[in-house]
């Protein structure tokens, strides 16, 4: 592992712990699944690195100014008229909230690959 | 007349030369192909006769949603990466010949009929760029500004006879036809209002019909490349029959049209169904219920079977249908994250990438027995060199 990646990973883990403290009710094994879902499934449209594809970029810069509540609602209920599908069959409100925090604070981006 | 000892020396020397030059001596590329390893930005060169990997090449950048086309001598592959990377790879040496990053966000590409021009379709900046297939030097840019003036993402780029390229504008709902006989000054014919949100496009094996799948409405957009002046039209309209579409957790793809005789097989968008279309009149012949939202629908080269993979949560399944009776012949469970399927040129085997198992599984297409399972790091697209000689690939 390159030192840069290691440091980035430590930073991401640190930030993740903060996230955990805030939205503490997503158990770690589920977090692993959610991160996988974000990279692979969200990534099919938003890009594996979340920099955008057919769907818009999901980087902290791209999402700046959007309210966490509306982002959560978009994830759970989709956006009619666009290909954004409702993910509520696969995610609870809490899990969608965890994803939103993860996206907004940039830790999702650090993980995405 | 050489003596016996001289003979021996001579044959030993020959053996040595062969060993030094890489054992095999000259070889063809007709049974070679690429497997994209999207997580690591690497590509494997595979041998479909020996069912083995012969090289692994790093340095391709972001390969999410990567695809490839081949030079007409089938020696080189052009790999199109999500990050705008265009990489020319030598299948024989297993080395990158040339790599450029030509845009911010790209979705695929095509090679011209004469093999001289590579075209790339871009999301950012929306449009198509043309490059010299030898040097990858830029030749021309076609910005995709729709009729409303706004820049659009470009999808479904394919080549067509006459050194033309055809593609669709996702945001603008248009189909454009670019004549690239003069690749520095392509002549573009634009067809507007061809259908909402085209998500991908493909061309029939003879290069006559360009077909774009639509996400924004039930139907397909069709352009007759023999008679482009007649304009594009919508076919198989209203296949959802007014009902609410199901959520699509991964967009269908129209990589290469699945055909058997006069029948074409097209994934429905927002329906867990396969549309069977009569290629003589472009009417719906039948529809087949499927295990989930279809992503790729590919026909075995003889047309006898059609293989389908699916969007999440059914992406662990491959459904094989009989093209005549439309019955399910077999349901395979290769593993979670089945991303792509590629038949060997004459179809005796099908290679299936299984992302979460880090494997490419090779199936016997007659018995469905697994012939091999090759390790690959999060494999996605599989592209065999036989594509070099097919229109639209």
CSV table of N, CA, C and O in Angstrom, one decimal, chain B residues 22-141:
chain,number,residue,atom,x,y,z
B,22,UNK,N,10.2,-16.2,-27.4
B,22,UNK,CA,8.9,-16.3,-26.7
B,22,UNK,C,8.1,-17.5,-27.0
B,22,UNK,O,6.9,-17.5,-27.0
B,23,UNK,N,8.8,-18.6,-27.1
B,23,UNK,CA,8.2,-19.9,-27.3
B,23,UNK,C,7.4,-20.1,-28.5
B,23,UNK,O,7.7,-21.0,-29.3
B,24,UNK,N,6.4,-19.3,-28.7
B,24,UNK,CA,5.3,-19.7,-29.7
B,24,UNK,C,5.7,-19.2,-31.1
B,24,UNK,O,5.1,-19.7,-32.0
B,25,UNK,N,6.6,-18.3,-31.2
B,25,UNK,CA,6.8,-17.7,-32.6
B,25,UNK,C,5.6,-16.9,-33.0
B,25,UNK,O,4.9,-16.5,-32.1
B,26,UNK,N,5.5,-16.6,-34.3
B,26,UNK,CA,4.4,-15.7,-34.7
B,26,UNK,C,3.0,-16.3,-34.3
B,26,UNK,O,2.9,-17.5,-34.3
B,27,UNK,N,2.1,-15.5,-34.0
B,27,UNK,CA,0.7,-16.0,-33.8
B,27,UNK,C,-0.3,-15.0,-34.2
B,27,UNK,O,0.0,-13.9,-34.4
B,28,UNK,N,-1.5,-15.5,-34.4
B,28,UNK,CA,-2.6,-14.6,-34.8
B,28,UNK,C,-3.3,-14.0,-33.6
B,28,UNK,O,-3.0,-14.4,-32.4
B,29,UNK,N,-4.3,-13.1,-33.8
B,29,UNK,CA,-5.0,-12.5,-32.7
B,29,UNK,C,-6.5,-12.9,-32.7
B,29,UNK,O,-7.2,-12.4,-31.9
B,30,UNK,N,-6.9,-13.8,-33.6
B,30,UNK,CA,-8.3,-14.0,-33.8
B,30,UNK,C,-9.0,-14.7,-32.6
B,30,UNK,O,-10.2,-14.6,-32.5
B,31,UNK,N,-8.2,-15.3,-31.8
B,31,UNK,CA,-8.8,-15.9,-30.6
B,31,UNK,C,-8.4,-15.2,-29.3
B,31,UNK,O,-8.5,-15.7,-28.2
B,32,UNK,N,-8.0,-13.9,-29.4
B,32,UNK,CA,-7.7,-13.1,-28.3
B,32,UNK,C,-8.8,-12.2,-27.9
B,32,UNK,O,-9.7,-11.9,-28.7
B,33,UNK,N,-8.7,-11.6,-26.7
B,33,UNK,CA,-9.7,-10.7,-26.3
B,33,UNK,C,-9.2,-9.9,-25.0
B,33,UNK,O,-8.1,-10.2,-24.6
B,34,UNK,N,-10.1,-9.1,-24.5
B,34,UNK,CA,-9.7,-8.3,-23.4
B,34,UNK,C,-10.8,-8.5,-22.3
B,34,UNK,O,-12.0,-8.6,-22.6
B,35,UNK,N,-10.3,-8.5,-21.1
B,35,UNK,CA,-11.2,-8.5,-19.9
B,35,UNK,C,-10.9,-7.2,-19.1
B,35,UNK,O,-9.7,-7.0,-18.8
B,36,UNK,N,-11.9,-6.3,-18.9
B,36,UNK,CA,-11.7,-5.1,-18.2
B,36,UNK,C,-11.7,-5.4,-16.7
B,36,UNK,O,-12.7,-6.0,-16.2
B,37,UNK,N,-10.7,-5.0,-15.9
B,37,UNK,CA,-10.7,-5.1,-14.5
B,37,UNK,C,-11.0,-3.7,-13.9
B,37,UNK,O,-10.0,-2.9,-13.8
B,38,UNK,N,-12.2,-3.4,-13.6
B,38,UNK,CA,-12.5,-2.0,-13.5
B,38,UNK,C,-12.1,-1.3,-12.2
B,38,UNK,O,-11.8,-0.1,-12.1
B,39,UNK,N,-11.9,-2.1,-11.1
B,39,UNK,CA,-11.5,-1.5,-9.8
B,39,UNK,C,-10.1,-1.1,-9.9
B,39,UNK,O,-9.7,-0.2,-9.2
B,40,UNK,N,-9.2,-1.9,-10.6
B,40,UNK,CA,-7.8,-1.6,-10.6
B,40,UNK,C,-7.3,-0.8,-11.8
B,40,UNK,O,-6.1,-0.5,-11.9
B,41,UNK,N,-8.2,-0.5,-12.7
B,41,UNK,CA,-7.8,0.2,-13.9
B,41,UNK,C,-6.9,-0.6,-14.8
B,41,UNK,O,-6.0,-0.1,-15.4
B,42,UNK,N,-7.1,-1.9,-14.7
B,42,UNK,CA,-6.2,-2.8,-15.5
B,42,UNK,C,-7.0,-3.6,-16.5
B,42,UNK,O,-8.2,-3.7,-16.4
B,43,UNK,N,-6.3,-4.2,-17.5
B,43,UNK,CA,-6.9,-5.0,-18.5
B,43,UNK,C,-6.2,-6.3,-18.7
B,43,UNK,O,-4.9,-6.3,-18.7
B,44,UNK,N,-6.9,-7.4,-18.8
B,44,UNK,CA,-6.2,-8.6,-19.1
B,44,UNK,C,-6.4,-8.9,-20.6
B,44,UNK,O,-7.4,-8.7,-21.2
B,45,UNK,N,-5.3,-9.5,-21.2
B,45,UNK,CA,-5.4,-10.0,-22.5
B,45,UNK,C,-5.6,-11.5,-22.3
B,45,UNK,O,-4.9,-12.2,-21.6
B,46,UNK,N,-6.7,-12.1,-22.9
B,46,UNK,CA,-7.0,-13.5,-22.8
B,46,UNK,C,-7.0,-14.2,-24.1
B,46,UNK,O,-7.2,-13.6,-25.2
B,47,UNK,N,-6.7,-15.5,-24.0
B,47,UNK,CA,-6.7,-16.4,-25.1
B,47,UNK,C,-7.9,-17.3,-25.0
B,47,UNK,O,-8.0,-18.1,-24.0
B,48,UNK,N,-8.9,-17.2,-25.9
B,48,UNK,CA,-10.1,-17.9,-25.8
B,48,UNK,C,-10.0,-19.4,-26.2
B,48,UNK,O,-10.9,-20.2,-26.0
B,49,UNK,N,-8.9,-19.7,-26.9
B,49,UNK,CA,-8.7,-21.2,-27.2
B,49,UNK,C,-8.1,-21.9,-26.0
B,49,UNK,O,-8.6,-23.0,-25.6
B,50,UNK,N,-7.1,-21.3,-25.4
B,50,UNK,CA,-6.5,-22.0,-24.3
B,50,UNK,C,-7.3,-21.7,-23.0
B,50,UNK,O,-7.0,-22.3,-21.9
B,51,UNK,N,-8.2,-20.7,-23.1
B,51,UNK,CA,-9.0,-20.2,-21.9
B,51,UNK,C,-8.0,-19.8,-20.8
B,51,UNK,O,-8.1,-20.4,-19.7
B,52,UNK,N,-7.2,-18.9,-21.1
B,52,UNK,CA,-6.2,-18.5,-20.1
B,52,UNK,C,-5.9,-17.0,-20.3
B,52,UNK,O,-6.2,-16.4,-21.4
B,53,UNK,N,-5.3,-16.4,-19.3
B,53,UNK,CA,-4.8,-15.0,-19.4
B,53,UNK,C,-3.4,-15.0,-19.9
B,53,UNK,O,-2.6,-15.8,-19.5
B,54,UNK,N,-3.1,-14.2,-20.9
B,54,UNK,CA,-1.8,-14.2,-21.4
B,54,UNK,C,-1.0,-12.9,-21.0
B,54,UNK,O,0.2,-12.8,-21.1
B,55,UNK,N,-1.7,-11.9,-20.6
B,55,UNK,CA,-1.1,-10.6,-20.1
B,55,UNK,C,-2.0,-9.9,-19.2
B,55,UNK,O,-3.2,-10.0,-19.3
B,56,UNK,N,-1.4,-9.1,-18.3
B,56,UNK,CA,-2.2,-8.2,-17.5
B,56,UNK,C,-1.5,-6.8,-17.6
B,56,UNK,O,-0.3,-6.7,-17.3
B,57,UNK,N,-2.3,-5.8,-18.0
B,57,UNK,CA,-1.7,-4.5,-18.2
B,57,UNK,C,-2.3,-3.4,-17.3
B,57,UNK,O,-3.6,-3.4,-17.2
B,58,UNK,N,-1.5,-2.6,-16.7
B,58,UNK,CA,-2.0,-1.6,-15.8
B,58,UNK,C,-1.9,-0.2,-16.4
B,58,UNK,O,-1.3,-0.1,-17.5
B,59,UNK,N,-2.6,0.7,-15.8
B,59,UNK,CA,-2.4,2.1,-16.2
B,59,UNK,C,-3.5,2.7,-17.1
B,59,UNK,O,-3.2,3.6,-17.9
B,60,UNK,N,-4.7,2.2,-16.9
B,60,UNK,CA,-5.8,2.6,-17.8
B,60,UNK,C,-6.7,3.7,-17.2
B,60,UNK,O,-7.7,4.1,-17.8
B,61,UNK,N,-6.4,4.1,-15.9
B,61,UNK,CA,-7.2,5.1,-15.3
B,61,UNK,C,-8.5,4.5,-14.8
B,61,UNK,O,-8.5,3.4,-14.4
B,62,UNK,N,-9.6,5.3,-14.8
B,62,UNK,CA,-10.9,4.9,-14.3
B,62,UNK,C,-11.6,4.1,-15.4
B,62,UNK,O,-12.1,4.7,-16.4
B,63,UNK,N,-11.7,2.8,-15.1
B,63,UNK,CA,-12.3,2.0,-16.1
B,63,UNK,C,-13.8,1.6,-15.8
B,63,UNK,O,-14.3,0.6,-16.3
B,64,UNK,N,-14.4,2.4,-14.9
B,64,UNK,CA,-15.9,2.1,-14.7
B,64,UNK,C,-16.5,2.3,-16.0
B,64,UNK,O,-16.3,3.3,-16.7
B,65,UNK,N,-17.4,1.5,-16.4
B,65,UNK,CA,-18.1,1.5,-17.7
B,65,UNK,C,-17.2,1.6,-18.9
B,65,UNK,O,-17.4,2.4,-19.8
B,66,UNK,N,-16.1,0.8,-18.9
B,66,UNK,CA,-15.2,0.8,-20.0
B,66,UNK,C,-15.6,-0.1,-21.1
B,66,UNK,O,-16.3,-1.1,-20.9
B,67,UNK,N,-15.3,0.3,-22.3
B,67,UNK,CA,-15.6,-0.6,-23.5
B,67,UNK,C,-14.4,-0.6,-24.4
B,67,UNK,O,-13.5,0.2,-24.2
B,68,UNK,N,-14.4,-1.4,-25.4
B,68,UNK,CA,-13.3,-1.5,-26.4
B,68,UNK,C,-13.7,-1.8,-27.8
B,68,UNK,O,-14.7,-2.5,-28.0
B,69,UNK,N,-13.0,-1.3,-28.7
B,69,UNK,CA,-13.1,-1.7,-30.1
B,69,UNK,C,-11.7,-2.1,-30.6
B,69,UNK,O,-10.7,-1.9,-29.9
B,70,UNK,N,-11.7,-2.7,-31.8
B,70,UNK,CA,-10.4,-3.3,-32.3
B,70,UNK,C,-10.0,-2.7,-33.6
B,70,UNK,O,-10.9,-2.4,-34.5
B,71,UNK,N,-8.7,-2.7,-33.9
B,71,UNK,CA,-8.2,-2.3,-35.2
B,71,UNK,C,-8.6,-3.3,-36.2
B,71,UNK,O,-8.8,-4.5,-35.8
B,72,UNK,N,-8.6,-3.0,-37.5
B,72,UNK,CA,-9.1,-4.0,-38.5
B,72,UNK,C,-8.1,-5.1,-38.6
B,72,UNK,O,-8.5,-6.2,-39.1
B,73,UNK,N,-6.9,-5.0,-38.2
B,73,UNK,CA,-6.0,-6.1,-38.2
B,73,UNK,C,-6.1,-6.9,-36.9
B,73,UNK,O,-5.4,-7.9,-36.7
B,74,UNK,N,-7.0,-6.5,-36.1
B,74,UNK,CA,-7.3,-7.2,-34.8
B,74,UNK,C,-6.0,-7.3,-33.9
B,74,UNK,O,-6.0,-8.2,-33.0
B,75,UNK,N,-5.0,-6.5,-34.1
B,75,UNK,CA,-3.9,-6.5,-33.3
B,75,UNK,C,-4.0,-5.6,-32.1
B,75,UNK,O,-3.5,-5.8,-31.0
B,76,UNK,N,-4.7,-4.4,-32.4
B,76,UNK,CA,-4.8,-3.4,-31.3
B,76,UNK,C,-6.2,-3.3,-30.8
B,76,UNK,O,-7.2,-3.4,-31.6
B,77,UNK,N,-6.3,-3.0,-29.6
B,77,UNK,CA,-7.6,-2.6,-29.0
B,77,UNK,C,-7.6,-1.2,-28.6
B,77,UNK,O,-6.5,-0.7,-28.1
B,78,UNK,N,-8.7,-0.5,-28.7
B,78,UNK,CA,-8.8,0.9,-28.2
B,78,UNK,C,-9.8,0.8,-27.0
B,78,UNK,O,-11.0,0.4,-27.2
B,79,UNK,N,-9.3,1.1,-25.8
B,79,UNK,CA,-10.1,1.0,-24.6
B,79,UNK,C,-10.6,2.4,-24.2
B,79,UNK,O,-9.8,3.4,-24.1
B,80,UNK,N,-11.9,2.5,-24.0
B,80,UNK,CA,-12.5,3.8,-23.7
B,80,UNK,C,-12.9,3.8,-22.2
B,80,UNK,O,-13.7,2.9,-21.7
B,81,UNK,N,-12.3,4.7,-21.4
B,81,UNK,CA,-12.5,4.7,-20.0
B,81,UNK,C,-13.5,5.8,-19.6
B,81,UNK,O,-13.7,6.8,-20.3
B,82,UNK,N,-14.1,5.7,-18.4
B,82,UNK,CA,-15.0,6.7,-17.9
B,82,UNK,C,-14.4,8.1,-17.8
B,82,UNK,O,-15.0,9.1,-18.0
B,83,UNK,N,-13.1,8.1,-17.4
B,83,UNK,CA,-12.4,9.4,-17.2
B,83,UNK,C,-11.9,10.1,-18.5
B,83,UNK,O,-11.1,11.0,-18.4
B,84,UNK,N,-12.4,9.6,-19.6
B,84,UNK,CA,-12.1,10.2,-20.9
B,84,UNK,C,-10.8,9.6,-21.5
B,84,UNK,O,-10.4,10.1,-22.5
B,85,UNK,N,-10.3,8.6,-20.8
B,85,UNK,CA,-9.1,8.0,-21.3
B,85,UNK,C,-9.3,7.2,-22.6
B,85,UNK,O,-10.4,6.5,-22.7
B,86,UNK,N,-8.4,7.3,-23.6
B,86,UNK,CA,-8.5,6.5,-24.8
B,86,UNK,C,-7.1,5.9,-24.9
B,86,UNK,O,-6.1,6.6,-25.0
B,87,UNK,N,-7.1,4.5,-24.8
B,87,UNK,CA,-5.8,3.8,-24.7
B,87,UNK,C,-5.8,2.8,-25.8
B,87,UNK,O,-6.7,2.0,-26.0
B,88,UNK,N,-4.6,2.8,-26.5
B,88,UNK,CA,-4.4,1.8,-27.6
B,88,UNK,C,-3.5,0.8,-27.1
B,88,UNK,O,-2.4,1.1,-26.6
B,89,UNK,N,-3.9,-0.5,-27.1
B,89,UNK,CA,-3.2,-1.6,-26.5
B,89,UNK,C,-2.8,-2.6,-27.6
B,89,UNK,O,-3.6,-2.9,-28.5
B,90,UNK,N,-1.6,-3.1,-27.5
B,90,UNK,CA,-1.1,-4.1,-28.5
B,90,UNK,C,-1.4,-5.4,-27.8
B,90,UNK,O,-0.8,-5.8,-26.8
B,91,UNK,N,-2.3,-6.2,-28.4
B,91,UNK,CA,-2.6,-7.5,-27.9
B,91,UNK,C,-1.4,-8.5,-27.9
B,91,UNK,O,-1.3,-9.4,-27.1
B,92,UNK,N,-0.6,-8.4,-28.9
B,92,UNK,CA,0.5,-9.3,-29.0
B,92,UNK,C,1.7,-9.1,-28.0
B,92,UNK,O,2.2,-10.0,-27.5
B,93,UNK,N,2.0,-7.8,-27.8
B,93,UNK,CA,3.1,-7.5,-26.9
B,93,UNK,C,2.6,-7.3,-25.4
B,93,UNK,O,3.3,-7.3,-24.5
B,94,UNK,N,1.3,-7.1,-25.3
B,94,UNK,CA,0.7,-6.9,-24.0
B,94,UNK,C,1.1,-5.5,-23.5
B,94,UNK,O,1.3,-5.4,-22.2
B,95,UNK,N,1.3,-4.6,-24.3
B,95,UNK,CA,1.8,-3.2,-23.9
B,95,UNK,C,0.8,-2.1,-24.4
B,95,UNK,O,0.2,-2.2,-25.4
B,96,UNK,N,0.8,-1.0,-23.6
B,96,UNK,CA,0.1,0.2,-24.0
B,96,UNK,C,0.9,0.9,-25.1
B,96,UNK,O,2.1,1.2,-24.8
B,97,UNK,N,0.3,1.1,-26.3
B,97,UNK,CA,1.0,1.7,-27.3
B,97,UNK,C,1.0,3.2,-27.2
B,97,UNK,O,1.9,3.9,-27.4
B,98,UNK,N,-0.2,3.7,-26.7
B,98,UNK,CA,-0.4,5.1,-26.6
B,98,UNK,C,-1.7,5.4,-25.8
B,98,UNK,O,-2.6,4.6,-25.8
B,99,UNK,N,-1.6,6.4,-25.0
B,99,UNK,CA,-2.8,6.7,-24.1
B,99,UNK,C,-3.0,8.2,-24.0
B,99,UNK,O,-2.0,9.0,-23.8
B,100,UNK,N,-4.2,8.7,-24.2
B,100,UNK,CA,-4.5,10.1,-24.1
B,100,UNK,C,-5.8,10.2,-23.2
B,100,UNK,O,-6.5,9.3,-23.1
B,101,UNK,N,-5.9,11.3,-22.5
B,101,UNK,CA,-7.2,11.6,-21.8
B,101,UNK,C,-7.8,12.7,-22.6
B,101,UNK,O,-7.3,13.9,-22.7
B,102,UNK,N,-8.9,12.4,-23.3
B,102,UNK,CA,-9.4,13.3,-24.3
B,102,UNK,C,-10.6,14.1,-23.9
B,102,UNK,O,-11.2,14.9,-24.6
B,103,UNK,N,-11.2,13.8,-22.7
B,103,UNK,CA,-12.4,14.5,-22.2
B,103,UNK,C,-12.5,14.2,-20.7
B,103,UNK,O,-11.7,13.5,-20.1
B,104,UNK,N,-13.4,14.9,-20.0
B,104,UNK,CA,-13.6,14.8,-18.6
B,104,UNK,C,-14.4,13.5,-18.2
B,104,UNK,O,-14.1,13.0,-17.1
B,105,UNK,N,-15.3,13.1,-19.0
B,105,UNK,CA,-16.2,12.0,-18.7
B,105,UNK,C,-16.7,11.4,-20.0
B,105,UNK,O,-17.4,12.1,-20.8
B,106,UNK,N,-16.4,10.1,-20.2
B,106,UNK,CA,-16.7,9.5,-21.5
B,106,UNK,C,-17.5,8.3,-21.3
B,106,UNK,O,-17.6,7.7,-20.2
B,107,UNK,N,-18.1,7.8,-22.4
B,107,UNK,CA,-19.0,6.6,-22.3
B,107,UNK,C,-18.7,5.5,-23.3
B,107,UNK,O,-19.2,4.4,-23.1
B,108,UNK,N,-17.9,5.7,-24.3
B,108,UNK,CA,-17.7,4.6,-25.2
B,108,UNK,C,-17.1,5.1,-26.5
B,108,UNK,O,-16.9,6.3,-26.7
B,109,UNK,N,-17.0,4.2,-27.5
B,109,UNK,CA,-16.4,4.7,-28.7
B,109,UNK,C,-16.7,3.7,-29.9
B,109,UNK,O,-17.3,2.7,-29.7
B,110,UNK,N,-16.1,4.0,-31.0
B,110,UNK,CA,-16.3,3.2,-32.2
B,110,UNK,C,-15.1,3.4,-33.1
B,110,UNK,O,-14.3,4.4,-33.0
B,111,UNK,N,-15.0,2.5,-34.1
B,111,UNK,CA,-13.9,2.7,-35.1
B,111,UNK,C,-14.6,2.7,-36.5
B,111,UNK,O,-15.5,2.0,-36.7
B,112,UNK,N,-14.0,3.5,-37.4
B,112,UNK,CA,-14.6,3.7,-38.7
B,112,UNK,C,-14.5,2.5,-39.6
B,112,UNK,O,-13.7,1.6,-39.3
B,113,UNK,N,-15.3,2.4,-40.6
B,113,UNK,CA,-15.3,1.3,-41.5
B,113,UNK,C,-13.9,1.0,-42.1
B,113,UNK,O,-13.5,-0.1,-42.2
B,114,UNK,N,-13.2,2.1,-42.4
B,114,UNK,CA,-11.9,1.9,-43.0
B,114,UNK,C,-10.8,1.7,-42.0
B,114,UNK,O,-9.6,1.6,-42.3
B,115,UNK,N,-11.2,1.7,-40.7
B,115,UNK,CA,-10.2,1.5,-39.6
B,115,UNK,C,-9.3,2.7,-39.3
B,115,UNK,O,-8.4,2.5,-38.5
B,116,UNK,N,-9.5,3.8,-39.9
B,116,UNK,CA,-8.6,4.9,-39.8
B,116,UNK,C,-9.0,5.9,-38.7
B,116,UNK,O,-8.1,6.7,-38.3
B,117,UNK,N,-10.2,5.9,-38.3
B,117,UNK,CA,-10.7,6.9,-37.3
B,117,UNK,C,-11.3,6.2,-36.1
B,117,UNK,O,-12.2,5.3,-36.3
B,118,UNK,N,-10.9,6.7,-34.9
B,118,UNK,CA,-11.6,6.3,-33.7
B,118,UNK,C,-12.4,7.4,-33.2
B,118,UNK,O,-11.9,8.6,-33.1
B,119,UNK,N,-13.7,7.1,-32.9
B,119,UNK,CA,-14.6,8.2,-32.4
B,119,UNK,C,-14.9,7.8,-30.9
B,119,UNK,O,-15.0,6.7,-30.5
B,120,UNK,N,-15.0,8.9,-30.1
B,120,UNK,CA,-15.3,8.7,-28.7
B,120,UNK,C,-16.5,9.5,-28.3
B,120,UNK,O,-16.6,10.7,-28.7
B,121,UNK,N,-17.4,9.0,-27.6
B,121,UNK,CA,-18.6,9.7,-27.1
B,121,UNK,C,-18.4,10.2,-25.7
B,121,UNK,O,-18.0,9.4,-24.8
B,122,UNK,N,-18.7,11.5,-25.5
B,122,UNK,CA,-18.4,12.1,-24.2
B,122,UNK,C,-19.7,12.6,-23.5
B,122,UNK,O,-20.6,13.1,-24.2
B,123,UNK,N,-19.6,12.5,-22.2
B,123,UNK,CA,-20.7,13.1,-21.4
B,123,UNK,C,-20.2,14.6,-21.0
B,123,UNK,O,-21.0,15.5,-20.9
B,124,UNK,N,-18.9,14.7,-20.8
B,124,UNK,CA,-18.4,16.0,-20.4
B,124,UNK,C,-17.0,16.3,-21.1
B,124,UNK,O,-16.1,15.6,-20.8
B,125,UNK,N,-16.9,17.2,-22.0
B,125,UNK,CA,-18.0,18.0,-22.6
B,125,UNK,C,-18.8,17.1,-23.6
B,125,UNK,O,-18.3,16.4,-24.3
B,126,UNK,N,-20.2,17.3,-23.5
B,126,UNK,CA,-21.0,16.5,-24.3
B,126,UNK,C,-20.7,16.6,-25.8
B,126,UNK,O,-20.7,17.7,-26.4
B,127,UNK,N,-20.4,15.4,-26.4
B,127,UNK,CA,-20.1,15.5,-27.9
B,127,UNK,C,-19.3,14.3,-28.3
B,127,UNK,O,-19.2,13.3,-27.5
B,128,UNK,N,-18.8,14.3,-29.5
B,128,UNK,CA,-18.0,13.2,-30.1
B,128,UNK,C,-16.7,13.8,-30.5
B,128,UNK,O,-16.7,14.9,-31.1
B,129,UNK,N,-15.6,13.1,-30.3
B,129,UNK,CA,-14.3,13.5,-30.8
B,129,UNK,C,-13.8,12.4,-31.6
B,129,UNK,O,-13.9,11.3,-31.3
B,130,UNK,N,-13.1,12.9,-32.7
B,130,UNK,CA,-12.5,11.9,-33.7
B,130,UNK,C,-11.0,12.0,-33.6
B,130,UNK,O,-10.4,13.0,-33.4
B,131,UNK,N,-10.4,10.8,-33.6
B,131,UNK,CA,-8.9,10.7,-33.5
B,131,UNK,C,-8.4,9.8,-34.6
B,131,UNK,O,-9.1,8.8,-35.1
B,132,UNK,N,-7.1,10.0,-35.0
B,132,UNK,CA,-6.4,9.2,-35.9
B,132,UNK,C,-6.2,7.8,-35.2
B,132,UNK,O,-5.6,7.8,-34.1
B,133,UNK,N,-6.6,6.7,-35.9
B,133,UNK,CA,-6.5,5.4,-35.2
B,133,UNK,C,-5.0,5.0,-35.0
B,133,UNK,O,-4.7,4.2,-34.2
B,134,UNK,N,-4.1,5.5,-35.9
B,134,UNK,CA,-2.7,5.2,-35.7
B,134,UNK,C,-2.0,5.9,-34.6
B,134,UNK,O,-1.5,5.3,-33.7
B,135,UNK,N,-2.1,7.2,-34.6
B,135,UNK,CA,-1.4,8.0,-33.7
B,135,UNK,C,-2.2,8.6,-32.5
B,135,UNK,O,-1.7,9.1,-31.5
B,136,UNK,N,-3.5,8.4,-32.6
B,136,UNK,CA,-4.5,9.0,-31.6
B,136,UNK,C,-4.4,10.6,-31.6
B,136,UNK,O,-4.9,11.2,-30.7
B,137,UNK,N,-3.9,11.1,-32.7
B,137,UNK,CA,-3.9,12.6,-32.9
B,137,UNK,C,-5.4,13.0,-33.1
B,137,UNK,O,-6.1,12.4,-33.8
B,138,UNK,N,-5.8,14.2,-32.5
B,138,UNK,CA,-7.1,14.6,-32.6
B,138,UNK,C,-7.4,15.1,-34.1
B,138,UNK,O,-6.5,15.7,-34.7
B,139,UNK,N,-8.6,14.8,-34.6
B,139,UNK,CA,-8.9,15.2,-35.9
B,139,UNK,C,-10.1,16.2,-36.0
B,139,UNK,O,-10.1,17.1,-36.7
B,140,UNK,N,-11.1,15.9,-35.1
B,140,UNK,CA,-12.3,16.8,-35.2
B,140,UNK,C,-13.1,16.7,-33.9
B,140,UNK,O,-13.0,15.7,-33.2
B,141,UNK,N,-13.9,17.7,-33.6
B,141,UNK,CA,-14.8,17.6,-32.5
B,141,UNK,C,-16.2,18.0,-33.0
B,141,UNK,O,-16.4,18.9,-33.8
